[in-house]
Amino acid sequence: MNGILNRVEFFHYPWADNPADNPAHLLWGIRIDGTDLRAYAADATRGLWWAELEGEFEDDEKEIEEHVRDQHGGLPVREFEDRPDHFLAPADATPLLGCPCGIWGCWPLMARVTATPTTITWSSFRQPYREEWGELRIGPFTFDRTAFEAALLDAASVPGH
């Protein structure tokens, strides 16, 4: 660790394919240092997707970029609300993002979670359905544990995202 801690923000937002006023369809959103975790994932996988999908779409550039940008959604709040330690429990493969289809295990973004009494670290990001991609160039992110736990408890609902 380089001594600089990252900031994390958790929020809930409506799943785009469901009514915004339906609490059963809220998703966990995550921002790290003000940037949505989905943007980090898109940046880390853009070149990998281009190599894999080039020539598969009629309007390659636009459609591939939309695919890259929209490849992940948040994890369903209802499914993870009984496990408040999900985002900070030590594990080698913890899902932090899910698939935009609503079934998080369909296309998860996994990371190693390491915890100490004072910090939480997310590292070794990977896509389990693309083992050939290896570890993605995301993070590692290290958070002050007290601030992390407070952010998790303070997750606000955001209309849209």
Short mmCIF file of N, CA and C in Angstrom, two decimals, residues 13 36-43 45-46 49-50 53 61-73 97-98 100 107 161:
data_model
loop_
_atom_site.label_atom_id
_atom_site.label_comp_id
_atom_site.label_asym_id
_atom_site.label_seq_id
_atom_site.Cartn_x
_atom_site.Cartn_y
_atom_site.Cartn_z
N TYR A 13 -29.76 2.28 -6.67
CA TYR A 13 -30.42 2.89 -7.81
C TYR A 13 -31.35 1.87 -8.45
N ASP A 36 -17.57 5.69 -10.85
CA ASP A 36 -18.37 4.47 -10.78
C ASP A 36 -17.48 3.25 -11.07
N LEU A 37 -17.63 2.21 -10.26
CA LEU A 37 -16.83 0.99 -10.47
C LEU A 37 -17.07 0.41 -11.86
N ARG A 38 -18.27 0.61 -12.41
CA ARG A 38 -18.54 0.13 -13.77
C ARG A 38 -17.64 0.82 -14.79
N ALA A 39 -17.28 2.07 -14.56
CA ALA A 39 -16.38 2.78 -15.47
C ALA A 39 -14.96 2.20 -15.39
N TYR A 40 -14.52 1.86 -14.18
CA TYR A 40 -13.21 1.19 -14.05
C TYR A 40 -13.21 -0.13 -14.82
N ALA A 41 -14.31 -0.90 -14.69
CA ALA A 41 -14.41 -2.20 -15.39
C ALA A 41 -14.40 -2.00 -16.90
N ALA A 42 -15.13 -0.99 -17.38
CA ALA A 42 -15.16 -0.72 -18.81
C ALA A 42 -13.77 -0.36 -19.32
N ASP A 43 -13.07 0.52 -18.60
CA ASP A 43 -11.72 0.92 -19.01
C ASP A 43 -10.77 -0.27 -19.05
N THR A 45 -11.48 -3.43 -19.54
CA THR A 45 -11.84 -4.51 -20.47
C THR A 45 -12.04 -4.05 -21.91
N ARG A 46 -11.97 -2.76 -22.15
CA ARG A 46 -12.24 -2.22 -23.49
C ARG A 46 -11.41 -2.91 -24.57
N TRP A 49 -12.42 -6.57 -25.06
CA TRP A 49 -13.67 -6.71 -25.80
C TRP A 49 -13.46 -6.42 -27.29
N TRP A 50 -12.68 -5.37 -27.60
CA TRP A 50 -12.46 -5.05 -29.01
C TRP A 50 -11.83 -6.22 -29.74
N LEU A 53 -14.71 -8.93 -30.05
CA LEU A 53 -15.96 -8.63 -30.75
C LEU A 53 -15.82 -7.94 -32.10
N GLU A 61 -17.74 0.24 -33.84
CA GLU A 61 -17.27 1.16 -32.80
C GLU A 61 -18.36 1.52 -31.81
N LYS A 62 -19.50 1.94 -32.29
CA LYS A 62 -20.59 2.37 -31.41
C LYS A 62 -21.13 1.19 -30.60
N GLU A 63 -21.40 0.07 -31.25
CA GLU A 63 -22.01 -1.07 -30.55
C GLU A 63 -21.05 -1.73 -29.57
N ILE A 64 -19.79 -1.84 -29.92
CA ILE A 64 -18.83 -2.42 -28.98
C ILE A 64 -18.67 -1.51 -27.77
N GLU A 65 -18.60 -0.19 -28.01
CA GLU A 65 -18.46 0.74 -26.89
C GLU A 65 -19.68 0.67 -25.97
N GLU A 66 -20.89 0.56 -26.53
CA GLU A 66 -22.09 0.40 -25.70
C GLU A 66 -22.01 -0.90 -24.89
N HIS A 67 -21.56 -1.96 -25.51
CA HIS A 67 -21.43 -3.25 -24.83
C HIS A 67 -20.43 -3.13 -23.67
N VAL A 68 -19.29 -2.51 -23.93
CA VAL A 68 -18.26 -2.35 -22.91
C VAL A 68 -18.80 -1.52 -21.75
N ARG A 69 -19.44 -0.40 -22.07
CA ARG A 69 -19.96 0.52 -21.05
C ARG A 69 -21.06 -0.12 -20.22
N ASP A 70 -21.90 -0.92 -20.85
CA ASP A 70 -23.09 -1.46 -20.17
C ASP A 70 -22.94 -2.92 -19.73
N GLN A 71 -21.72 -3.45 -19.69
CA GLN A 71 -21.54 -4.87 -19.40
C GLN A 71 -21.88 -5.26 -17.97
N HIS A 72 -21.86 -4.32 -17.04
CA HIS A 72 -22.15 -4.64 -15.65
C HIS A 72 -23.29 -3.80 -15.10
N GLY A 73 -23.95 -4.36 -14.11
CA GLY A 73 -24.94 -3.64 -13.33
C GLY A 73 -24.58 -3.84 -11.87
N LEU A 97 -19.84 -6.39 -8.77
CA LEU A 97 -20.82 -5.97 -9.77
C LEU A 97 -21.44 -7.22 -10.37
N GLY A 98 -22.60 -7.05 -10.96
CA GLY A 98 -23.29 -8.18 -11.57
C GLY A 98 -23.61 -7.89 -13.02
N PRO A 100 -26.17 -6.84 -16.09
CA PRO A 100 -27.31 -5.94 -16.23
C PRO A 100 -28.63 -6.68 -16.47
N TRP A 107 -22.77 -12.45 -15.13
CA TRP A 107 -21.58 -11.74 -15.60
C TRP A 107 -21.02 -10.91 -14.45
N HIS A 161 -29.09 6.89 -12.24
CA HIS A 161 -27.70 6.76 -11.78
C HIS A 161 -26.74 7.40 -12.73
#
